CSV table of C-alpha atoms in Angstrom, one decimal:
chain,number,residue,atom,x,y,z
A,1,MET,CA,-33.0,3.8,9.9
A,2,ALA,CA,-36.4,4.5,8.4
A,3,LEU,CA,-38.1,7.6,9.7
A,4,ASP,CA,-40.8,7.4,12.3
A,5,LYS,CA,-44.0,9.4,12.0
A,6,ASN,CA,-42.7,12.4,13.9
A,7,GLN,CA,-39.6,12.6,11.8
A,8,ILE,CA,-41.7,12.5,8.6
A,9,ALA,CA,-43.8,15.3,10.1
A,10,LYS,CA,-40.6,17.2,11.0
A,11,ARG,CA,-39.2,17.0,7.5
A,12,ILE,CA,-42.5,18.2,6.0
A,13,ALA,CA,-42.5,21.1,8.3
A,14,ARG,CA,-39.3,22.4,6.7
A,15,GLU,CA,-41.3,22.9,3.5
A,16,LEU,CA,-43.5,25.5,5.1
A,17,GLN,CA,-42.9,29.1,4.3
A,18,ASP,CA,-43.8,32.3,6.1
A,19,GLY,CA,-47.3,33.4,5.3
A,20,TYR,CA,-48.5,30.0,4.1
A,21,TYR,CA,-52.1,28.9,4.5
A,22,VAL,CA,-51.9,25.1,5.0
A,23,ASN,CA,-54.4,22.3,5.2
A,24,LEU,CA,-53.2,19.3,7.2
A,25,GLY,CA,-55.0,15.9,6.7
A,26,ILE,CA,-55.7,13.3,9.3
A,27,GLY,CA,-52.9,11.1,10.7
A,28,ILE,CA,-49.2,12.0,10.2
A,29,PRO,CA,-50.1,15.3,8.5
A,30,THR,CA,-51.7,16.5,11.8
A,31,LEU,CA,-48.3,16.0,13.5
A,32,VAL,CA,-46.7,18.6,11.2
A,33,ALA,CA,-48.4,21.3,13.3
A,34,ASN,CA,-46.0,20.3,16.2
A,35,HIS,CA,-43.0,21.2,14.2
A,36,ILE,CA,-43.7,24.5,12.6
A,37,PRO,CA,-40.5,26.6,12.8
A,38,PRO,CA,-41.0,29.3,15.5
A,39,ASP,CA,-39.6,32.1,13.2
A,40,ILE,CA,-42.4,31.8,10.5
A,41,ASN,CA,-46.1,32.5,10.6
A,42,VAL,CA,-48.3,29.7,9.2
A,43,THR,CA,-52.1,29.7,9.3
A,44,LEU,CA,-53.8,26.3,9.5
A,45,GLN,CA,-57.0,25.8,7.6
A,46,SER,CA,-59.4,23.0,8.8
A,47,GLU,CA,-62.0,22.2,6.1
A,48,ASN,CA,-64.9,21.9,8.6
A,49,GLY,CA,-64.8,25.7,8.7
A,50,LEU,CA,-61.8,27.1,10.7
A,51,LEU,CA,-58.9,29.3,9.7
A,52,GLY,CA,-56.3,29.9,12.3
A,53,MET,CA,-56.5,26.6,14.2
A,54,GLY,CA,-54.8,26.6,17.5
A,55,PRO,CA,-53.3,23.7,19.6
A,56,PHE,CA,-55.4,21.1,21.5
A,57,PRO,CA,-57.1,22.7,24.5
A,58,TYR,CA,-55.9,22.2,28.1
A,59,GLU,CA,-57.7,19.5,30.0
A,60,GLY,CA,-61.1,20.8,31.2
A,61,GLU,CA,-61.2,23.5,28.5
A,62,GLU,CA,-62.5,21.2,25.6
A,63,ASP,CA,-65.4,22.7,23.7
A,64,ALA,CA,-67.7,20.3,21.8
A,65,ASP,CA,-68.5,23.2,19.3
A,66,LEU,CA,-64.8,23.5,18.4
A,67,ILE,CA,-63.2,20.7,16.5
A,68,ASN,CA,-60.9,20.1,13.5
A,69,ALA,CA,-61.7,18.0,10.4
A,70,GLY,CA,-60.4,14.9,12.3
A,71,LYS,CA,-63.1,15.6,14.9
A,72,GLN,CA,-60.5,16.4,17.5
A,73,THR,CA,-61.0,19.2,20.0
A,74,VAL,CA,-58.9,22.2,19.1
A,75,THR,CA,-58.7,25.9,20.1
A,76,LEU,CA,-59.0,29.3,18.4
A,77,LEU,CA,-56.1,31.8,18.1
A,78,PRO,CA,-56.3,35.6,18.1
A,79,GLY,CA,-57.4,36.4,14.6
A,80,SER,CA,-59.0,33.1,13.8
A,81,ALA,CA,-62.1,33.0,11.5
A,82,ILE,CA,-65.0,30.6,11.4
A,83,PHE,CA,-67.1,29.9,8.3
A,84,ASP,CA,-69.5,27.4,6.8
A,85,SER,CA,-68.5,24.3,4.7
A,86,ALA,CA,-69.3,26.0,1.4
A,87,THR,CA,-67.1,28.9,2.1
A,88,SER,CA,-64.3,26.6,3.4
A,89,PHE,CA,-64.3,24.7,0.0
A,90,ALA,CA,-64.5,28.0,-1.9
A,91,MET,CA,-61.1,28.9,-0.4
A,92,ILE,CA,-59.8,25.5,-1.3
A,93,ARG,CA,-61.1,25.4,-4.9
A,94,ALA,CA,-60.0,29.0,-5.5
A,95,GLN,CA,-56.4,28.0,-4.5
A,96,LYS,CA,-56.2,30.4,-1.6
A,97,VAL,CA,-54.7,27.5,0.4
A,98,ASN,CA,-51.0,27.3,-0.4
A,99,LEU,CA,-50.2,23.7,0.7
A,100,THR,CA,-52.1,20.6,1.3
A,101,VAL,CA,-50.5,17.7,3.2
A,102,LEU,CA,-52.4,14.4,3.2
A,103,GLY,CA,-51.9,10.7,3.6
A,104,ALA,CA,-52.6,8.0,0.9
A,105,MET,CA,-52.9,4.3,0.3
A,106,GLU,CA,-51.2,4.4,-3.1
A,107,VAL,CA,-49.5,7.0,-5.3
A,108,ALA,CA,-48.6,6.4,-9.0
A,109,ASP,CA,-45.5,7.8,-10.8
A,110,ASN,CA,-47.8,10.1,-12.9
A,111,GLY,CA,-49.1,11.8,-9.7
A,112,ASP,CA,-52.4,9.9,-9.3
A,113,ILE,CA,-53.5,9.2,-5.8
A,114,ALA,CA,-55.8,6.6,-4.2
A,115,SER,CA,-56.8,7.1,-0.6
A,116,TRP,CA,-60.5,6.5,0.1
A,117,LYS,CA,-61.7,3.1,-0.7
A,118,ILE,CA,-60.8,-0.6,-0.8
A,119,PRO,CA,-63.6,-2.2,-2.8
A,120,GLY,CA,-65.6,-4.8,-0.9
A,121,LYS,CA,-63.5,-4.3,2.2
A,122,MET,CA,-63.2,-0.7,3.5
A,123,VAL,CA,-65.2,2.3,2.5
A,124,LYS,CA,-64.8,5.3,4.7
A,125,GLY,CA,-65.5,7.9,2.1
A,126,MET,CA,-63.3,10.6,0.6
A,127,GLY,CA,-64.3,13.4,2.9
A,128,GLY,CA,-62.6,16.6,1.6
A,129,ALA,CA,-59.7,14.8,0.0
A,130,MET,CA,-61.0,14.9,-3.6
A,131,ASP,CA,-61.8,18.6,-3.4
A,132,LEU,CA,-58.3,19.3,-1.9
A,133,VAL,CA,-56.3,17.3,-4.4
A,134,ALA,CA,-58.2,18.6,-7.4
A,135,SER,CA,-57.5,22.2,-6.6
A,136,ALA,CA,-54.4,22.6,-4.4
A,137,GLN,CA,-51.4,24.4,-5.9
A,138,ASN,CA,-49.0,22.2,-4.0
A,139,ILE,CA,-49.7,18.8,-2.5
A,140,ILE,CA,-47.3,16.7,-0.4
A,141,VAL,CA,-48.3,13.1,0.3
A,142,CYS,CA,-46.9,11.5,3.4
A,143,MET,CA,-47.2,7.8,4.0
A,144,MET,CA,-45.3,4.6,4.8
A,145,HIS,CA,-43.3,3.4,1.7
A,146,THR,CA,-44.8,-0.1,1.9
A,147,ASN,CA,-48.0,-1.5,3.2
A,148,LYS,CA,-48.2,-4.0,6.1
A,149,HIS,CA,-47.6,-6.9,3.6
A,150,GLY,CA,-44.4,-5.2,2.5
A,151,ASP,CA,-45.8,-4.2,-0.9
A,152,SER,CA,-44.7,-0.9,-2.4
A,153,LYS,CA,-47.2,2.0,-2.2
A,154,LEU,CA,-45.3,3.9,-4.9
A,155,LEU,CA,-46.7,2.3,-8.1
A,156,LYS,CA,-46.7,2.5,-11.9
A,157,LYS,CA,-50.5,2.6,-11.7
A,158,CYS,CA,-52.8,2.8,-8.7
A,159,SER,CA,-54.8,-0.4,-8.2
A,160,LEU,CA,-57.4,1.2,-5.9
A,161,PRO,CA,-60.1,3.7,-6.9
A,162,LEU,CA,-58.6,7.1,-7.4
A,163,THR,CA,-59.0,10.2,-5.3
A,164,GLY,CA,-57.4,12.5,-8.0
A,165,VAL,CA,-55.4,12.3,-11.2
A,166,GLY,CA,-52.0,13.7,-11.9
A,167,CYS,CA,-52.1,16.0,-8.8
A,168,VAL,CA,-49.3,14.8,-6.4
A,169,LYS,CA,-46.1,16.9,-6.6
A,170,ARG,CA,-44.1,15.5,-3.7
A,171,ILE,CA,-44.1,12.4,-1.5
A,172,ILE,CA,-42.3,11.8,1.8
A,173,THR,CA,-42.2,8.3,3.1
A,174,ASP,CA,-40.3,6.6,5.9
A,175,LEU,CA,-37.5,5.9,3.4
A,176,GLY,CA,-37.1,9.2,1.5
A,177,MET,CA,-38.4,12.2,-0.3
A,178,PHE,CA,-39.6,12.1,-3.9
A,179,GLU,CA,-40.7,14.6,-6.6
A,180,VAL,CA,-43.2,13.5,-9.2
A,181,THR,CA,-41.6,14.2,-12.6
A,182,PRO,CA,-42.6,13.2,-16.1
A,183,GLU,CA,-39.9,10.4,-15.8
A,184,GLY,CA,-41.3,9.1,-12.6
A,185,PHE,CA,-40.5,9.4,-8.9
A,186,LYS,CA,-37.3,11.4,-8.5
A,187,LEU,CA,-35.5,10.5,-5.3
A,188,THR,CA,-34.3,13.8,-3.8
A,189,GLU,CA,-33.4,12.8,-0.2
A,190,ARG,CA,-33.1,9.5,1.6
A,191,ALA,CA,-33.7,8.7,5.3
A,192,PRO,CA,-30.5,8.5,7.4
A,193,GLY,CA,-28.9,5.1,6.8
A,194,VAL,CA,-31.3,4.0,4.2
A,195,SER,CA,-29.6,3.0,0.9
A,196,VAL,CA,-30.6,3.9,-2.6
A,197,GLU,CA,-30.7,0.1,-3.3
A,198,GLU,CA,-33.2,-0.5,-0.5
A,199,ILE,CA,-35.4,2.3,-1.9
A,200,LYS,CA,-35.1,0.9,-5.4
A,201,SER,CA,-36.1,-2.6,-4.2
A,202,LYS,CA,-39.2,-1.2,-2.4
A,203,THR,CA,-40.4,1.1,-5.2
A,204,GLU,CA,-42.6,-0.5,-7.9
A,205,GLY,CA,-43.1,2.6,-10.0
A,206,ARG,CA,-40.5,4.3,-12.2
A,207,LEU,CA,-37.7,5.6,-9.9
A,208,VAL,CA,-35.2,8.3,-11.0
A,209,VAL,CA,-31.9,8.5,-9.2
A,210,GLU,CA,-29.5,11.2,-10.3
A,211,GLY,CA,-26.0,11.4,-8.9
A,212,GLU,CA,-25.4,11.3,-5.2
A,213,VAL,CA,-28.6,11.5,-3.2
A,214,LYS,CA,-28.1,13.3,0.1
A,215,GLU,CA,-29.3,12.0,3.5
A,216,MET,CA,-31.9,14.0,5.4
A,217,VAL,CA,-30.5,15.9,8.3
A,218,PHE,CA,-32.4,16.4,11.5
B,1,MET,CA,-93.7,36.2,11.6
B,2,ASP,CA,-93.6,33.9,14.7
B,3,LYS,CA,-92.3,30.5,13.6
B,4,ARG,CA,-91.9,29.0,17.0
B,5,VAL,CA,-93.2,25.5,17.8
B,6,THR,CA,-93.3,23.8,21.1
B,7,ASP,CA,-90.9,21.0,20.6
B,8,ALA,CA,-89.2,18.5,18.2
B,9,ASP,CA,-92.2,16.2,17.9
B,10,VAL,CA,-94.5,19.0,16.8
B,11,ALA,CA,-91.8,20.5,14.5
B,12,LEU,CA,-91.7,17.2,12.5
B,13,MET,CA,-95.4,17.4,11.6
B,14,GLY,CA,-95.9,16.3,7.9
B,15,LEU,CA,-92.6,14.4,7.7
B,16,LYS,CA,-93.6,11.1,6.1
B,17,ASP,CA,-92.0,7.7,5.1
B,18,GLY,CA,-89.8,7.9,2.0
B,19,MET,CA,-89.0,11.6,2.3
B,20,THR,CA,-85.6,13.2,1.7
B,21,LEU,CA,-83.9,15.0,4.6
B,22,MET,CA,-80.9,17.1,5.1
B,23,VAL,CA,-79.3,16.9,8.5
B,24,GLY,CA,-76.7,19.5,9.6
B,25,GLY,CA,-73.5,18.8,11.5
B,26,PHE,CA,-69.9,17.6,11.0
B,27,GLY,CA,-69.3,14.4,12.9
B,28,LEU,CA,-71.3,15.0,16.1
B,29,CYS,CA,-70.5,18.7,16.1
B,30,GLY,CA,-73.6,20.9,15.4
B,31,ILE,CA,-76.1,18.0,14.9
B,32,PRO,CA,-79.8,18.6,15.6
B,33,GLU,CA,-79.9,16.2,18.6
B,34,ASN,CA,-83.5,16.8,19.5
B,35,LEU,CA,-84.8,16.4,16.0
B,36,ILE,CA,-82.9,13.1,15.5
B,37,ALA,CA,-84.3,11.8,18.7
B,38,ALA,CA,-87.8,12.7,17.6
B,39,LEU,CA,-87.3,11.0,14.3
B,40,ALA,CA,-86.3,7.8,16.1
B,41,ARG,CA,-89.4,8.1,18.3
B,42,SER,CA,-91.7,8.7,15.3
B,43,GLY,CA,-90.7,5.5,13.6
B,44,VAL,CA,-90.8,7.1,10.2
B,45,LYS,CA,-88.9,5.0,7.7
B,46,GLY,CA,-87.5,4.7,4.1
B,47,LEU,CA,-85.7,8.0,4.6
B,48,THR,CA,-83.0,9.4,2.3
B,49,CYS,CA,-80.6,11.4,4.5
B,50,ILE,CA,-78.2,13.9,3.2
B,51,SER,CA,-75.5,14.6,5.9
B,52,ASN,CA,-71.8,14.9,5.8
B,53,ASN,CA,-71.4,11.9,8.2
B,54,ALA,CA,-73.6,9.3,9.6
B,55,GLY,CA,-73.0,9.7,13.4
B,56,VAL,CA,-71.5,7.0,15.5
B,57,ASP,CA,-73.1,3.7,16.4
B,58,ASP,CA,-75.1,4.9,19.3
B,59,PHE,CA,-75.5,8.6,18.6
B,60,GLY,CA,-76.5,11.1,15.9
B,61,LEU,CA,-77.8,9.5,12.7
B,62,GLY,CA,-76.3,6.2,13.9
B,63,LEU,CA,-79.5,5.9,16.0
B,64,LEU,CA,-81.6,5.9,12.8
B,65,LEU,CA,-79.3,3.5,11.0
B,66,LYS,CA,-79.6,1.1,13.9
B,67,SER,CA,-83.4,1.2,13.8
B,68,LYS,CA,-83.2,0.8,9.9
B,69,GLN,CA,-85.2,4.0,9.3
B,70,ILE,CA,-82.7,5.1,6.6
B,71,LYS,CA,-83.0,3.7,3.1
B,72,LYS,CA,-80.3,5.8,1.5
B,73,MET,CA,-77.5,7.9,2.8
B,74,ILE,CA,-75.7,10.7,0.9
B,75,ALA,CA,-72.5,11.7,2.7
B,76,SER,CA,-68.8,12.3,2.3
B,77,TYR,CA,-67.2,10.4,5.2
B,78,VAL,CA,-68.6,7.5,7.2
B,79,GLY,CA,-65.5,6.1,8.9
B,80,GLU,CA,-66.8,6.5,12.4
B,81,ASN,CA,-69.7,4.2,12.1
B,82,ALA,CA,-69.3,0.4,12.1
B,83,GLU,CA,-73.0,-0.3,11.6
B,84,PHE,CA,-73.0,2.0,8.6
B,85,GLU,CA,-70.1,0.2,7.0
B,86,ARG,CA,-71.8,-3.2,7.7
B,87,GLN,CA,-75.1,-2.1,6.2
B,88,MET,CA,-73.4,-0.6,3.2
B,89,LEU,CA,-71.1,-3.6,2.4
B,90,SER,CA,-74.0,-6.0,2.8
B,91,GLY,CA,-76.2,-3.9,0.4
B,92,GLU,CA,-78.9,-3.2,3.0
B,93,LEU,CA,-78.2,0.5,2.8
B,94,GLU,CA,-77.9,2.5,-0.4
B,95,VAL,CA,-75.0,4.9,-0.2
B,96,ASP,CA,-73.9,7.8,-2.4
B,97,LEU,CA,-70.5,9.0,-1.2
B,98,ILE,CA,-69.5,12.4,-2.6
B,99,PRO,CA,-66.7,14.8,-2.0
B,100,GLN,CA,-67.2,17.1,0.9
B,101,GLY,CA,-66.9,20.4,-0.9
B,102,THR,CA,-69.2,19.1,-3.7
B,103,LEU,CA,-71.7,18.1,-1.0
B,104,ALA,CA,-71.6,21.6,0.5
B,105,GLU,CA,-71.9,23.3,-2.8
B,106,ARG,CA,-74.7,21.1,-4.0
B,107,CYS,CA,-76.7,22.1,-0.9
B,108,ARG,CA,-75.8,25.7,-1.4
B,109,ALA,CA,-76.9,25.5,-5.1
B,110,GLY,CA,-80.1,23.8,-4.1
B,111,GLY,CA,-80.8,26.7,-1.7
B,112,SER,CA,-79.8,29.3,-4.2
B,113,GLY,CA,-81.9,28.3,-7.3
B,114,ILE,CA,-78.8,27.0,-9.2
B,115,PRO,CA,-79.6,23.6,-10.7
B,116,ALA,CA,-76.0,22.6,-11.6
B,117,PHE,CA,-72.4,23.8,-11.5
B,118,PHE,CA,-68.9,22.6,-12.5
B,119,THR,CA,-66.2,21.6,-10.0
B,120,PRO,CA,-62.8,20.0,-10.5
B,121,ALA,CA,-63.3,17.6,-7.5
B,122,GLY,CA,-63.5,14.0,-8.6
B,123,TYR,CA,-62.5,14.5,-12.2
B,124,GLY,CA,-61.0,11.2,-13.5
B,125,THR,CA,-62.4,9.2,-10.6
B,126,GLU,CA,-65.5,7.0,-10.2
B,127,VAL,CA,-67.3,10.1,-8.7
B,128,ALA,CA,-67.4,11.5,-12.3
B,129,GLU,CA,-68.7,8.4,-13.9
B,130,GLY,CA,-71.9,9.1,-16.0
B,131,LYS,CA,-71.6,12.9,-15.4
B,132,GLU,CA,-70.9,15.6,-18.0
B,133,THR,CA,-67.3,16.9,-17.9
B,134,ARG,CA,-66.1,20.0,-19.6
B,135,GLU,CA,-62.9,22.0,-20.1
B,136,PHE,CA,-62.7,25.6,-18.9
B,137,ASP,CA,-59.5,27.5,-19.5
B,138,GLY,CA,-57.4,24.4,-19.9
B,139,LYS,CA,-58.7,22.5,-16.8
B,140,MET,CA,-61.3,19.7,-16.6
B,141,TYR,CA,-64.4,20.0,-14.5
B,142,VAL,CA,-67.3,17.7,-13.6
B,143,MET,CA,-71.0,18.9,-13.7
B,144,GLU,CA,-72.8,18.4,-10.3
B,145,ARG,CA,-76.5,19.0,-9.7
B,146,TRP,CA,-78.2,20.8,-6.8
B,147,LEU,CA,-79.5,19.0,-3.8
B,148,ARG,CA,-82.8,19.8,-2.2
B,149,ALA,CA,-84.8,18.2,0.6
B,150,ASP,CA,-88.4,17.8,1.8
B,151,PHE,CA,-87.1,18.7,5.2
B,152,ALA,CA,-83.9,20.3,6.4
B,153,LEU,CA,-83.0,19.8,10.0
B,154,VAL,CA,-80.5,22.2,11.4
B,155,LYS,CA,-79.0,23.2,14.7
B,156,ALA,CA,-78.0,26.7,15.7
B,157,TRP,CA,-76.7,28.2,18.9
B,158,LYS,CA,-79.1,31.1,19.0
B,159,GLY,CA,-82.2,32.0,17.0
B,160,ASP,CA,-85.1,34.4,17.2
B,161,THR,CA,-88.8,33.6,16.7
B,162,ASN,CA,-88.5,35.1,13.1
B,163,GLY,CA,-86.1,32.2,12.3
B,164,ASN,CA,-82.9,34.3,12.2
B,165,LEU,CA,-80.0,32.0,13.2
B,166,VAL,CA,-76.5,32.4,14.7
B,167,PHE,CA,-74.2,29.5,14.9
B,168,ARG,CA,-71.3,28.9,17.3
B,169,HIS,CA,-67.7,28.0,16.4
B,170,THR,CA,-67.3,25.0,14.1
B,171,ALA,CA,-70.9,23.8,14.9
B,172,ARG,CA,-71.8,26.0,11.9
B,173,ASN,CA,-70.4,23.6,9.2
B,174,PHE,CA,-73.2,22.4,6.8
B,175,ASN,CA,-76.1,24.0,8.8
B,176,PRO,CA,-76.4,27.3,6.9
B,177,MET,CA,-76.5,25.7,3.4
B,178,MET,CA,-78.9,23.0,4.4
B,179,ALA,CA,-81.1,25.6,6.0
B,180,MET,CA,-81.4,27.2,2.6
B,181,ALA,CA,-82.2,24.0,0.7
B,182,GLY,CA,-85.2,22.6,2.6
B,183,THR,CA,-88.8,22.8,1.4
B,184,ILE,CA,-89.5,22.9,5.1
B,185,THR,CA,-86.5,23.9,7.3
B,186,ILE,CA,-86.6,23.3,11.0
B,187,ALA,CA,-84.1,24.9,13.3
B,188,GLU,CA,-83.5,23.7,16.9
B,189,VAL,CA,-81.5,26.2,18.9
B,190,GLU,CA,-79.9,26.3,22.3
B,191,HIS,CA,-81.3,29.8,23.0
B,192,LEU,CA,-84.5,31.0,21.5
B,193,VAL,CA,-84.9,34.8,21.8
B,194,GLU,CA,-87.3,37.5,20.9
B,195,PRO,CA,-86.9,39.6,17.6
B,196,GLY,CA,-84.4,42.4,18.3
B,197,ALA,CA,-82.3,40.4,20.7
B,198,ILE,CA,-79.9,39.4,17.8
B,199,ASP,CA,-78.0,42.2,16.1
B,200,PRO,CA,-79.0,42.1,12.5
B,201,ASP,CA,-75.4,42.4,11.5
B,202,HIS,CA,-74.6,39.2,13.3
B,203,VAL,CA,-77.3,37.0,11.7
B,204,HIS,CA,-75.7,34.0,9.8
B,205,THR,CA,-78.9,32.5,8.3
B,206,PRO,CA,-81.7,35.0,7.6
B,207,GLY,CA,-85.1,33.9,8.9
B,208,ILE,CA,-86.7,33.7,5.4
B,209,PHE,CA,-85.0,30.2,5.1
B,210,VAL,CA,-86.4,28.9,8.3
B,211,HIS,CA,-90.0,27.7,8.7
B,212,ARG,CA,-90.2,26.3,12.2
B,213,ILE,CA,-88.0,26.9,15.2
B,214,PHE,CA,-87.9,25.7,18.8
B,215,GLN,CA,-85.6,25.7,21.8
B,216,GLY,CA,-83.9,22.3,22.2
B,217,LYS,CA,-83.2,20.7,25.5
B,218,ASP,CA,-80.9,18.2,27.2
B,219,TYR,CA,-78.0,18.8,24.8
B,220,GLU,CA,-75.4,16.1,25.2
B,221,LYS,CA,-72.9,17.6,22.7
B,222,ARG,CA,-70.8,14.5,22.6
B,223,ILE,CA,-67.1,14.9,21.7
B,224,GLU,CA,-65.8,12.2,19.3
B,225,GLN,CA,-62.1,12.7,19.8
B,226,ARG,CA,-61.2,14.4,23.1
B,227,THR,CA,-57.7,15.7,22.5
B,228,VAL,CA,-55.9,17.8,25.1
B,229,ARG,CA,-52.5,19.1,25.9
B,230,GLN,CA,-50.7,19.1,29.3
B,231,ARG,CA,-50.2,22.3,31.2
B,232,ALA,CA,-46.5,23.3,31.2
């Protein structure tokens, strides 16, 4: 069975370490916050100017002055800090943020990522994604393995305008987990019940499979 | 120096067709609602607006897009506005999309007397096309120039008549940098107080950057994505 969005988020949450500062992008990455192991301390950074982001507010306690980068209402935690956008990206560029998790439209087997524009069709803008991918120490991309037409999103070369070059380290899709290596996408784990053959057939970029690839355990 | 003016309409005195404006806010959070409404009333047109987003179809800068008062938009993310996307794809609206951190730093540079700087954001992408790139300590960077504006329109929570500003929560966002980068900076505040009422240690934007200030009214403070959790 391919993973659902919550399972993808749950698997990413296992990559978090005690003391990490983490920036979670819009979409599936936001769900990672629901699965942070209770025994570790992780601080969430939101690039609109918040360090120490808390959960959604209780109904009736929403504050229009307190949102995350996805414009969702959020809360503060004891020890949170607020700052302006320039300071926010100072901490991102200076690599104070330990892990960035974001979505993508395409990833290439050299670590290039495309996520912000489909020429002539959809132009939403890059927001903070270009700053994040250009500077982050560690980037995990999470996305569906194929697009709605069934075409692979793990490619030899991105066809869409790039967000960053050679920056993606790891990818988690509904079918498996991959490391970006000089030889291509190295399959490190597969979703429960998903075969290596299925992953091969749905991966357009170079795929590296070494020995027995273990199934993810939940 | 007393910089208070009566209201938004008076504050915009001297703002003419074709000028470049900075408008604070992130999404609809921390936008100068009163000044945007006054711009719409004034009918001024051919504006270049520098703002992280472009509002939504019927609020924020979306109001000025609908009335075709904006000629060019410089922003990082415009996904929330269908009219914006339509005008951009049809070529009616000139658009410069730039990375959010680069936008913030270009405003900060403009307000700090720094004409250019190097950032890694956008290296190897179309954002870097036509710009100088340079290697520093083994990594490639793109040269970006400062941004300055004829008018900077910002929103603060509290301000005194000297122009000292205090922002609240994430409504701070781009407002402090934009306040620094305006030839004329107008601040609208929810609470206008006398000098001395704000602890000098708590000032976020020193009054020297602010030229006109007024107490705004009828704040709608619309929420784009109301997300809540259930009580256990």
